[in-house]
Coordinates of C-alpha atoms and ligand atoms in Angstrom, one line a residue:
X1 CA 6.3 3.7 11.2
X2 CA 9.1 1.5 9.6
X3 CA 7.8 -0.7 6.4
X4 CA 9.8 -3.2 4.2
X5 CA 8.3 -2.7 0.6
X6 CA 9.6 -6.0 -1.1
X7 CA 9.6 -6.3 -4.5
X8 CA 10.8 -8.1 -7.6
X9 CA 11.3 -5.2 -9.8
X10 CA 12.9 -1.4 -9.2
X11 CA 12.6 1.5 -11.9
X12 CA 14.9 3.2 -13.3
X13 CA 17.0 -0.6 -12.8
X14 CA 15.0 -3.1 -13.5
X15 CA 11.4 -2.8 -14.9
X16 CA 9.6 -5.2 -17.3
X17 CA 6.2 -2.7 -16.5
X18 CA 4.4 -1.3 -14.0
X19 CA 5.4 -2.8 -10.9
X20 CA 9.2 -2.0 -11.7
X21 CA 7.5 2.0 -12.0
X22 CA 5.4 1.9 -8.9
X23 CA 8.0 0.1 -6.9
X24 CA 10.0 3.2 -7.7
X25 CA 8.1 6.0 -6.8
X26 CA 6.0 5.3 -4.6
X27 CA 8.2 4.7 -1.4
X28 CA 9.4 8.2 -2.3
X29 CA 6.1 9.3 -1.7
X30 CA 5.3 7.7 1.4
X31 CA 8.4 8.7 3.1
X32 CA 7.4 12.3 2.2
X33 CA 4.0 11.1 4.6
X34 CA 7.2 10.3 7.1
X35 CA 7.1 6.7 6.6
X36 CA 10.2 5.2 7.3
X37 CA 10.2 2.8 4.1
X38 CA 13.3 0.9 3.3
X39 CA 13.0 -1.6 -0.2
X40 CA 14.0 -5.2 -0.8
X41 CA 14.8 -6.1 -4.1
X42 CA 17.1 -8.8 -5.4
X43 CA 20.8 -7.6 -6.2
X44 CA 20.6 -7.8 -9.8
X45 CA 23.4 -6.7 -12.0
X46 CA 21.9 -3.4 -13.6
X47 CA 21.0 -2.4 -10.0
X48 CA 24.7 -3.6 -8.5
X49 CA 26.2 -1.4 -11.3
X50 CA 24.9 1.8 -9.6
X51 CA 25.8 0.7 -6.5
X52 CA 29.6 -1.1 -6.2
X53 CA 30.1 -0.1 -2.8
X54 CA 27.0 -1.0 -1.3
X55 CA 28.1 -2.5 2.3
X56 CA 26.8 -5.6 3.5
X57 CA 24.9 -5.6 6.8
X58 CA 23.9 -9.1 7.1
X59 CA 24.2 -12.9 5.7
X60 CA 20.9 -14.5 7.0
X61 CA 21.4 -18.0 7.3
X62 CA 19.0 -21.6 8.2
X63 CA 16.6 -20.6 6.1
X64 CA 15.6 -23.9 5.4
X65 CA 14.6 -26.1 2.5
X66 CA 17.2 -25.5 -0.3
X67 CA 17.4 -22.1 0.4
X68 CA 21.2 -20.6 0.5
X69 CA 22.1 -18.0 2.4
X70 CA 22.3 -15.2 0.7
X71 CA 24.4 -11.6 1.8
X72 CA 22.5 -8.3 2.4
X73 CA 23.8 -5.4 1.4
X74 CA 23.0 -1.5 1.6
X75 CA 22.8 1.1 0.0
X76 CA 20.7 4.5 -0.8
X77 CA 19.2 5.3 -3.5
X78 CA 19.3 8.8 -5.1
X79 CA 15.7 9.8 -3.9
X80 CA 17.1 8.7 -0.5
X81 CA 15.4 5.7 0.2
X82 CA 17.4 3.0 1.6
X83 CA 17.7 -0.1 -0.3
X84 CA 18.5 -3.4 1.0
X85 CA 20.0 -5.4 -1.5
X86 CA 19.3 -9.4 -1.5
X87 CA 23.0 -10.7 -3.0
X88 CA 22.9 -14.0 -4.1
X89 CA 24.9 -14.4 -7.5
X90 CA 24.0 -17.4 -8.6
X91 CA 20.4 -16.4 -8.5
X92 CA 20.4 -13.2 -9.5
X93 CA 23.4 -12.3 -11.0
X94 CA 21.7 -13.0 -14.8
X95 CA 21.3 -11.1 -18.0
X96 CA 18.2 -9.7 -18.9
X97 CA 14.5 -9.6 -17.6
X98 CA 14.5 -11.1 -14.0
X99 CA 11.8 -14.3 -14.7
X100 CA 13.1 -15.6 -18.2
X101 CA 16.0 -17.0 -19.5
X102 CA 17.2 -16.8 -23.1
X103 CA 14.8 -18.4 -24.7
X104 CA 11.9 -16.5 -23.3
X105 CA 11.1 -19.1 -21.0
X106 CA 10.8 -18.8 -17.3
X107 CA 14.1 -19.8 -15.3
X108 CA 14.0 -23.5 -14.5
X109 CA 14.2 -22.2 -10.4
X110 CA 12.2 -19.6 -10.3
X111 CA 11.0 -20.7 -7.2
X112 CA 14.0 -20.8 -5.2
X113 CA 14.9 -17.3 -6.5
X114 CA 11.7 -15.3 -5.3
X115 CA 11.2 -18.0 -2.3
X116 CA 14.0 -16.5 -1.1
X117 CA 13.7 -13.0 -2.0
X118 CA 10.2 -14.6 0.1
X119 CA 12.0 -15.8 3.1
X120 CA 14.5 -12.8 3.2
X121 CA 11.5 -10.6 3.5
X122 CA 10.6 -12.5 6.1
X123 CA 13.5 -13.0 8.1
X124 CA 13.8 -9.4 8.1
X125 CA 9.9 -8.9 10.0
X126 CA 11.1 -11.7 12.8
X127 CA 12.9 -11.9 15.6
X128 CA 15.7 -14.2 13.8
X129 CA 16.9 -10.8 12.2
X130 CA 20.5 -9.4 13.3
X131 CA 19.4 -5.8 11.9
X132 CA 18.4 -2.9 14.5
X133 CA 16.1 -1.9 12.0
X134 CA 13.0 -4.2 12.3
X135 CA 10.1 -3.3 9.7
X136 CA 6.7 -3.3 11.8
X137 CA 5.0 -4.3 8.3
X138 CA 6.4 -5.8 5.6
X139 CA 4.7 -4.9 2.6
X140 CA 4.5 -7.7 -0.6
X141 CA 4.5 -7.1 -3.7
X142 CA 2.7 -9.7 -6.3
X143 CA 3.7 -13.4 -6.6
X144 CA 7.1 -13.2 -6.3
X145 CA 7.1 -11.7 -2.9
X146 CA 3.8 -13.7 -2.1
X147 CA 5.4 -16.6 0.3
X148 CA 6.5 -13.9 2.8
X149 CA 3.3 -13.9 4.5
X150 CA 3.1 -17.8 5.2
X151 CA 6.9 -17.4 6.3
X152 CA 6.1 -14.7 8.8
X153 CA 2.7 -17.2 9.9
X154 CA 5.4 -19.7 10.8
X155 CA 8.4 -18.1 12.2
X156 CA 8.7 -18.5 15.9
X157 CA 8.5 -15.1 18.0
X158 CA 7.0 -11.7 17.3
X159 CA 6.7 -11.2 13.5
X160 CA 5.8 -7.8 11.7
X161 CA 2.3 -7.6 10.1
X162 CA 2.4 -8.3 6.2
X163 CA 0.3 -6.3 3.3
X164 CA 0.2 -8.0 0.2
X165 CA -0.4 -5.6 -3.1
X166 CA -1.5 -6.9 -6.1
X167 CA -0.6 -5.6 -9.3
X168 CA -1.4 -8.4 -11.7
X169 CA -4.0 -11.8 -11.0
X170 CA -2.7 -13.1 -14.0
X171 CA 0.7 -13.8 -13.2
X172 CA 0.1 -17.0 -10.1
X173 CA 3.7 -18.2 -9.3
X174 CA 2.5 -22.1 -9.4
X175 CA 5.1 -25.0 -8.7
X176 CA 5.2 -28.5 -8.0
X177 CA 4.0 -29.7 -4.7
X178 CA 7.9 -30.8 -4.3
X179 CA 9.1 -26.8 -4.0
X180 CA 7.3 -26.8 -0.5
X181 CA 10.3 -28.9 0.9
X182 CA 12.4 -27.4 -1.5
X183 CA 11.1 -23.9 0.0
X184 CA 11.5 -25.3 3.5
X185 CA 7.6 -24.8 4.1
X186 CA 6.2 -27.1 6.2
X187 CA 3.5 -29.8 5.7
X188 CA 0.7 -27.9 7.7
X189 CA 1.5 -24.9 5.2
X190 CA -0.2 -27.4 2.0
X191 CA -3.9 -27.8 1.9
X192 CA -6.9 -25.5 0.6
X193 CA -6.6 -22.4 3.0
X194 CA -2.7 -22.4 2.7
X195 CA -0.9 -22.6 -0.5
X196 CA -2.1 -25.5 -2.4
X197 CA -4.0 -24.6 -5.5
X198 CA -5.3 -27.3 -7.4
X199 CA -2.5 -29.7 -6.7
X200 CA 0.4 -26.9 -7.5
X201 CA 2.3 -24.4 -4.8
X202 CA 1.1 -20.9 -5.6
X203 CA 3.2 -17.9 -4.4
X204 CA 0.2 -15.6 -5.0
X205 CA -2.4 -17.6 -3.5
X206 CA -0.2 -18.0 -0.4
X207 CA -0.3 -14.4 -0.2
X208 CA -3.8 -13.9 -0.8
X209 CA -4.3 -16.5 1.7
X210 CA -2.0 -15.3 4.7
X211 CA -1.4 -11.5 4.7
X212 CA -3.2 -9.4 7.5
X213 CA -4.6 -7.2 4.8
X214 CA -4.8 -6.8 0.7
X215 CA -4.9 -4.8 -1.7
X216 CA -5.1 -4.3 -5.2
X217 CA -3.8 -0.8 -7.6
X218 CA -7.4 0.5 -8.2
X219 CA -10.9 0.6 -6.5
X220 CA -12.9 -0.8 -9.9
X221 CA -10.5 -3.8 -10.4
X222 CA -10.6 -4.7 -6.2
X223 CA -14.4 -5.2 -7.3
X224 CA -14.2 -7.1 -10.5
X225 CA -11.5 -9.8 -9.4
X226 CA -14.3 -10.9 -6.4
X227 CA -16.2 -12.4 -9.7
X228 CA -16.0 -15.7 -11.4
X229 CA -15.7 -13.8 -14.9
X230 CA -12.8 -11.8 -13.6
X231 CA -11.4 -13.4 -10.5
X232 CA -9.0 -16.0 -12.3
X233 CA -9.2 -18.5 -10.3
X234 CA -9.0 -16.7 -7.2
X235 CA -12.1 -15.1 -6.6
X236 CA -13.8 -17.6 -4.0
X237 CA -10.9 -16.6 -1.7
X238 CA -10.7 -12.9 -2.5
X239 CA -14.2 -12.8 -1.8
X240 CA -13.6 -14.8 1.4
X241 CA -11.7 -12.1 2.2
X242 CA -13.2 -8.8 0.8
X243 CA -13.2 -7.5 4.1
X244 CA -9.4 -6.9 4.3
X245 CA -9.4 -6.5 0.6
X246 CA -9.3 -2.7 -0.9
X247 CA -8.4 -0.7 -3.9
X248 CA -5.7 2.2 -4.1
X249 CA -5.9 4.1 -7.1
X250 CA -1.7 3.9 -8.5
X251 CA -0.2 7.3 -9.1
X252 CA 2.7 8.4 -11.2
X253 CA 5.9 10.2 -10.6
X254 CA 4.8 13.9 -12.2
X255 CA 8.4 14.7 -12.4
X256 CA 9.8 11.9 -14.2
X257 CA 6.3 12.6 -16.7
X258 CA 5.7 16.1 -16.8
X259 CA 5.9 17.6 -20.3
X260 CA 7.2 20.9 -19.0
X261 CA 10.3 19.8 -18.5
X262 CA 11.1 16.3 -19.7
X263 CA 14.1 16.0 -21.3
X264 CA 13.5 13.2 -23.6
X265 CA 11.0 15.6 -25.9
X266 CA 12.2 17.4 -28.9
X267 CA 10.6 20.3 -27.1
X268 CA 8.6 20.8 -23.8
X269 CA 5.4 22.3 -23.5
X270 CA 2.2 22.5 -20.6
X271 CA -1.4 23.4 -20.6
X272 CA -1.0 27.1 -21.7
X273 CA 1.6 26.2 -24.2
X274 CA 0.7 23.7 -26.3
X275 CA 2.0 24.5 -29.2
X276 CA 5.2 22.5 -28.8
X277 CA 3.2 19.5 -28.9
X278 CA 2.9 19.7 -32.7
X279 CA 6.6 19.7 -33.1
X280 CA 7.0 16.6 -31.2
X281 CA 4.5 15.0 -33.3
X282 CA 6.3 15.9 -36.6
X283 CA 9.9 15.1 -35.1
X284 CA 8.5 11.9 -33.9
X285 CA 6.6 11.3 -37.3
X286 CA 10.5 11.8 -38.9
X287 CA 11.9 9.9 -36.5
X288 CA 9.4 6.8 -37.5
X289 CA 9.6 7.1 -40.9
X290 CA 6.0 8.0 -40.8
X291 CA 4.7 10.5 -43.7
X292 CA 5.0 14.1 -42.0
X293 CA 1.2 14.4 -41.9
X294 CA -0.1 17.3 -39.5
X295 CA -3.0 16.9 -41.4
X296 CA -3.8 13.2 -39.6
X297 CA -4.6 12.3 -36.4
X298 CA -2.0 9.9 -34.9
X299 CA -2.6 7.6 -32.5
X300 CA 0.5 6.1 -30.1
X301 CA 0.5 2.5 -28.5
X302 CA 3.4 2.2 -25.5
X303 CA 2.8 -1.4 -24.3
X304 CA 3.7 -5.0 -23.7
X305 CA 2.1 -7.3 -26.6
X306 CA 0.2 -9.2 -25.0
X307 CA -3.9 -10.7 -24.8
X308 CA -3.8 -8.6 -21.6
X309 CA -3.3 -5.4 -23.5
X310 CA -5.8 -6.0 -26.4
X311 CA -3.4 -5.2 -28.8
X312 CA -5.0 -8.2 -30.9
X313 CA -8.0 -6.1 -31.3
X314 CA -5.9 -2.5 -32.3
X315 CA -4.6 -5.1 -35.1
X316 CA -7.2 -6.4 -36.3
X317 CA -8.6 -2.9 -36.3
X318 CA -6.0 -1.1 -38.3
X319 CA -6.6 -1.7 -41.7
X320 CA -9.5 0.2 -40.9
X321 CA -8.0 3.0 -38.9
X322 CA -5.5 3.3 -41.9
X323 CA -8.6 4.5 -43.7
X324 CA -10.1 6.9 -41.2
X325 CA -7.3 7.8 -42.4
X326 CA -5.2 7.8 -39.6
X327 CA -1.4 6.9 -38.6
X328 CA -0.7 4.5 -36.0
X329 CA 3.1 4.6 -33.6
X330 CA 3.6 1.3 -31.6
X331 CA 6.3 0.7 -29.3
X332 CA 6.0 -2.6 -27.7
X333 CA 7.2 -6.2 -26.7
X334 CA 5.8 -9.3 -25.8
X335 CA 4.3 -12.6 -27.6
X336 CA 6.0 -13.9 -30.8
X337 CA 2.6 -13.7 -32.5
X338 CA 1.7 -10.5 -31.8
X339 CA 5.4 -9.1 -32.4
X340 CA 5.4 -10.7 -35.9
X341 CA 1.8 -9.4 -36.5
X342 CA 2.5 -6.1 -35.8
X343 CA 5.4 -5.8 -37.8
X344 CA 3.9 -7.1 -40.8
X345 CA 1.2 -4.6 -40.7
X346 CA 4.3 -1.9 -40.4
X347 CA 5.7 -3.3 -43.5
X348 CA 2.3 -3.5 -45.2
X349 CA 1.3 0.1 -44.3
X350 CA 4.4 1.9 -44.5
X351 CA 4.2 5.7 -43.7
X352 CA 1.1 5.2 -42.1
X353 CA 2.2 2.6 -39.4
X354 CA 5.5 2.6 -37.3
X355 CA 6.0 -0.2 -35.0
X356 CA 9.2 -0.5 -32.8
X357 CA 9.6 -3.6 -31.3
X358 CA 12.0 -3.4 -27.6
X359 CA 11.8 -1.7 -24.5
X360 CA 12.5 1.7 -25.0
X361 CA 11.8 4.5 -22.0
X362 CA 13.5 7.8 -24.1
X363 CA 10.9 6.5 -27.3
X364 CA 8.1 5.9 -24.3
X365 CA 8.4 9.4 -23.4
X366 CA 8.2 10.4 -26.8
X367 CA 4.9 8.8 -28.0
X368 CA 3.5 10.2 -25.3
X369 CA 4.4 13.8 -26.4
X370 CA 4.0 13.3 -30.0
X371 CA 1.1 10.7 -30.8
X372 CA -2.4 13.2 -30.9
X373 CA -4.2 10.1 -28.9
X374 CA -3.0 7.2 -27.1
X375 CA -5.0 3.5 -27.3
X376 CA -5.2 0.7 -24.6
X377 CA -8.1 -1.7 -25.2
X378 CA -7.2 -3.6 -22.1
X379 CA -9.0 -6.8 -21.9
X380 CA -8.3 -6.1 -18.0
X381 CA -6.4 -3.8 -16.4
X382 CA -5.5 -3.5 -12.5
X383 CA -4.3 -0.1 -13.1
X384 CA -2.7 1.2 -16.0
X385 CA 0.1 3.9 -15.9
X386 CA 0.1 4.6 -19.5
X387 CA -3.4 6.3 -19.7
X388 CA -1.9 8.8 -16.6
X389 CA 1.2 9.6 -18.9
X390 CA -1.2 10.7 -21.9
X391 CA -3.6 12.4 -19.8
X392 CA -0.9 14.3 -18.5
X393 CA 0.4 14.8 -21.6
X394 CA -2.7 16.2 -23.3
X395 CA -2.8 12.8 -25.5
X396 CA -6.3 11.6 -24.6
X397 CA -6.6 8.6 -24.4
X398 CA -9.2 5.7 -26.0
X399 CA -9.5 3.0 -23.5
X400 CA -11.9 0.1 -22.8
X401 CA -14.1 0.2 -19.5
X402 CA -11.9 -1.5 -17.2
X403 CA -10.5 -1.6 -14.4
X404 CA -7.9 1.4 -13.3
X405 CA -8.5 2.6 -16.8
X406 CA -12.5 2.9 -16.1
X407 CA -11.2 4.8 -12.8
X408 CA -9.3 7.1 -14.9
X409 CA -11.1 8.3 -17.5
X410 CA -13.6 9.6 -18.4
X411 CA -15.6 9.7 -21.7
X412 CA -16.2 12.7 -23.7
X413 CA -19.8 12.4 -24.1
X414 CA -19.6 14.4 -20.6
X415 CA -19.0 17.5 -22.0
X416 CA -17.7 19.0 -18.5
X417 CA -15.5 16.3 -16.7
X418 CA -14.4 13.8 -20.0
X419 CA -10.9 13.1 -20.6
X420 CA -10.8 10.5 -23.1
X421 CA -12.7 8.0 -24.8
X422 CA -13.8 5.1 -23.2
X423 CA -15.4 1.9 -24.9
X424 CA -17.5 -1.4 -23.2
X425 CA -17.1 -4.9 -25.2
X426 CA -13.4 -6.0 -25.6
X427 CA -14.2 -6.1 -29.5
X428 CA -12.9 -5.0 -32.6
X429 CA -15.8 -2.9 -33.2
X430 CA -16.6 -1.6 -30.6
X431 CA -12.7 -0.4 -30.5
X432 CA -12.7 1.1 -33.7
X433 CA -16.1 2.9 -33.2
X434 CA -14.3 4.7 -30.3
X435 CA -11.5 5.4 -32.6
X436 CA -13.5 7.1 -34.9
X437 CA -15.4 9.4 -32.0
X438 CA -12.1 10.0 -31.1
X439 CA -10.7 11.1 -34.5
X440 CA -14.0 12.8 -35.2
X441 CA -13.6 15.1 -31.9
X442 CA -10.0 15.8 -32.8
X443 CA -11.1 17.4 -36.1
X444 CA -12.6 20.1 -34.0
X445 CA -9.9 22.0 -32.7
X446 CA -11.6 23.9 -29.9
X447 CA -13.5 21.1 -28.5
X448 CA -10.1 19.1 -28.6
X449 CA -7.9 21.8 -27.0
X450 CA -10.4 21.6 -23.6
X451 CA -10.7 17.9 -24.0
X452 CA -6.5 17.9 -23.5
X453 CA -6.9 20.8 -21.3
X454 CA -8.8 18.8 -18.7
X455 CA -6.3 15.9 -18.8
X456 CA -3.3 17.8 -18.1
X457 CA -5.5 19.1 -15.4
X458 CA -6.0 16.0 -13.4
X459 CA -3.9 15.3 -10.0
X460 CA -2.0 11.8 -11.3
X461 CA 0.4 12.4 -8.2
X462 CA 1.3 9.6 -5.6
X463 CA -0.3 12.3 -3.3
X464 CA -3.8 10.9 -2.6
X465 CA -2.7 6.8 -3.2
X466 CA 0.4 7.7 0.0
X467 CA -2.3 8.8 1.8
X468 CA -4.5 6.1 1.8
X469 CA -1.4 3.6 2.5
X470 CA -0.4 5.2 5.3
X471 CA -3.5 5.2 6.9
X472 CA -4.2 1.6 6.1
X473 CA -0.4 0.7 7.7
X474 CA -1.3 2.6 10.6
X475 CA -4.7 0.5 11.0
X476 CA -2.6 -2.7 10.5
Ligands
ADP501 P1 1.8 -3.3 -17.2 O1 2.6 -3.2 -15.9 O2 0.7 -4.2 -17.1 O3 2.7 -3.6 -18.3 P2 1.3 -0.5 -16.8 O4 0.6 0.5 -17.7 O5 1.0 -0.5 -15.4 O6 1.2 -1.9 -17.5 O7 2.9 -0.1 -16.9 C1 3.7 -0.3 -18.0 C2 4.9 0.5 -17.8 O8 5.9 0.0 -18.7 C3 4.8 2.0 -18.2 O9 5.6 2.7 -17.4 C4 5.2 1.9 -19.7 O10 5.6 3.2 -20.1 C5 6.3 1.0 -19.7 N1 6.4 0.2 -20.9 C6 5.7 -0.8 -21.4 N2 6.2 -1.3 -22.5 C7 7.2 -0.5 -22.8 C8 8.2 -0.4 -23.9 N3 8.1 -1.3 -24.9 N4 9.1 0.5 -23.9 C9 9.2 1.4 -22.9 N5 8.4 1.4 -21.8 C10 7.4 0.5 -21.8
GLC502 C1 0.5 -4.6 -13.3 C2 -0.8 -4.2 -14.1 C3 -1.0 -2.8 -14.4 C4 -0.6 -1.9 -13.2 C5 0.8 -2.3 -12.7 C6 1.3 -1.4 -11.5 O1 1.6 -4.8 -14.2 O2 -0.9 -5.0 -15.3 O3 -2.3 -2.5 -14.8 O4 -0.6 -0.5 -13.5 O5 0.8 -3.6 -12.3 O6 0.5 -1.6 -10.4

């Protein structure tokens, strides 16, 4: 079975979150199931770096619209999946995150740049292709990969199937009616079952609209997007479509994240050992500048700053966390307001609070390890990799009832199974109430050391979700 994962994003290279992860481990995993995945991605800088001699195998050209033709080039990455490279310089050859410019704002042409990462994706599943290799699925990844289905719709001859994923219904890809020409769509491809939402383009809607089958990175949040409250905008067609719509449960890569042996700890430790989890919490606590309390719990935040996240709520909570008393470790980027928030409050409680802002993997790793509890008051949340990393690491984690997070842990009150701590309204009380369970538990050693115990117990592998995609391939 030969599948083109295509995708805007590609961990350890680039990765603004969780698409960047899965999109790196996961084809691992299914070519273990003996998958023959290949990935598109776009030839960004950070990723060209690694690979200077990747050869080039094709230059696709007609593409249509405004689209240039770009060059293909190979190359294998170290856990042997071959990567096809989408070289286009003046697209992609750009400092920093892949969708903003300097200012923090999205790149003027946005559309051109993943309409073609699109169209490539596409040209690749069709007969125009000059590679032996011919995908029978191609396999979409969010917005920016979300016009490859309407492509493969209209491309003449015998196309591969498509299988759109998606990771994140917030994120739309809208445009001006005028990128359809620009995109070399044609007129047919506008109206209310193709790509035309509410007078814009939109990439994901396309996707939604046109691929064979869908699916979205956990069971609870395939449910909740069919609703009005939940469905943003979207959830008259997901509904429309619920029949080819289904929920895989993400995994995580339990080598990169396994505290037995990660190298970013000040020291490594597992279930029977556990002990080397209180030095990482006082190296981490010197390494924040926090006061080297063993004595208080401390709770970690690894996470963009965003509404999404909830971290609005955490702040608004922490005043009163300081007094539980508790500390508080943040690592995080995102929203000027929530950035300058958060570092007042770490100037404001100082010893108490620690709050990096930046993308920092090696600190990531470290929170984990070294924070007693981990918080993520999602307001939504299609999966959630985080909570996984804490489970694993015998951080449990506080979490609000939603979506991958409500299929991945489970609340305390079940004395056998709980995991965590999991709370219902997206509230500031109702967060800090589960703080305070959670702080309360962790003042009983014994009850706490099983609570971690059955975390780190927990399969988080890629095993179970590979599964599941390669039997829903082989239906396609
Ligand atoms: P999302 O993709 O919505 O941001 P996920 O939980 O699926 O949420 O994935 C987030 C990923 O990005 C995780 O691997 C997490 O560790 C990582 N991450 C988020 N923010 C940071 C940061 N500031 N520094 C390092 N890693 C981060
Ligand atoms: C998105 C979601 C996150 C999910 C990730 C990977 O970024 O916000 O919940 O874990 O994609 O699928």
């Amino acid at each position: 079975m030969k599948i083109l994962f295509a995708t805007s994003e590609l961990a350890p290279w680039v990765k603004t979150g969780g698409l960047g992860e899965v999109s790196g481990t996961l084809p691992a995993a299914l070519r273990a199931h003996g998958v023959d995945v290949r990935i598109l991605v776009p030839a960004y800088p950070e990723i060209l770096r690694s690979f200077p001699n990747a050869t080039e195998i094709a230059q696709p050209n007609r593409l249509g619209g405004l689209l240039p033709a770009p060059m293909l080039r190979e190359a294998i990455s170290p856990d042997g999946t071959p990567l096809l490279l989408l070289d286009y310089p003046p697209y992609f050859k750009r400092p920093g995150s892949p969708y903003l410019g300097p200012e923090g704002r999205d790149w003027l042409d946005n559309h051109l740049r993943f309409g073609l990462l699109s169209r490539i994706a596409a040209w690749l599943g069709s007969d125009a292709s000059t590679l032996a290799w011919r995908p029978d699925i191609v396999h979409c990844n969010d917005w920016q990969t979300g016009l490859a289905p309407v492509y493969l719709n209209y491309l003449p001859g015998r196309s591969a199937k498509s299988l759109f994923t998606l990771h994140n219904l917030a994120f739309q890809g809208l445009f001006d009616h005028a990128s359809l020409f620009e995109l070399g769509l044609p007129d047919a491809a506008w109206g209310i079952d193709g790509v035309e939402f509410y007078g814009y383009l939109s990439f994901l809607k396309a996707g939604l609209q046109h691929a064979d089958a869908i699916t979205t990175v956990s069971p609870t949040y395939a449910r909740e997007i069919q609703t009005e409250a939940e469905g943003m905008g979207m959830a008259g067609i997901l509904r429309h479509r619920s029949e080819k719509l289904s929920g895989i449960l993400n995994g995580i890569d339990t080598n990169i994240w396994n505290p037995a042996s990660d190298q970013h700890l000040y020291q490594t430790y597992s279930a029977r050992r556990l002990d080397g989890k209180t030095t990482n919490k006082a190296e981490l606590q010197v390494e924040l500048g926090l006061e080297p309390r063993p004595d208080l719990p401390l709770f970690g935040v690894v996470s963009r700053l965003t509404e999404q996240k909830g971290l609005d709520l955490l702040l608004e909570a922490a005043p009163q966390v300081f007094k539980l008393p508790a500390q508080l470790a943040v690592l995080g980027s995102g929203t000027p307001e929530l950035q300058q928030g958060w570092a007042a409050l770490a100037h404001k409680h100082r010893g108490l609070c620690a709050v990096t802002i930046g993308f920092d993997e090696a600190l990531a790793h470290r929170i984990e390890a070294g924070a007693d509890i981990f918080v993520m008051p999602s307001r939504f949340e299609p999966c959630g990799l985080n909570q996984m990393y804490s489970l694993r690491y015998g951080t449990p984690p506080v979490v609000r009832a939603t979506g991958g997070l409500a299929d991945t842990v489970i609340d305390a009150v079940d004395e056998k199974h709980g995991n965590g701590f999991v709370f219902g309204p997206a509230t500031t009380a109702a967060l800090l109430q589960a703080l305070q369970r959670a702080t309360t538990a962790w003042r009983d050693p014994d009850r706490w050391r099983k609570l971690q115990k059955r975390g780190m117990a927990r399969d988080s592998s890629w095993e179970e979700a590979a599964r599941q995609y390669v039997e829903l391939y082989q239906r396609l």
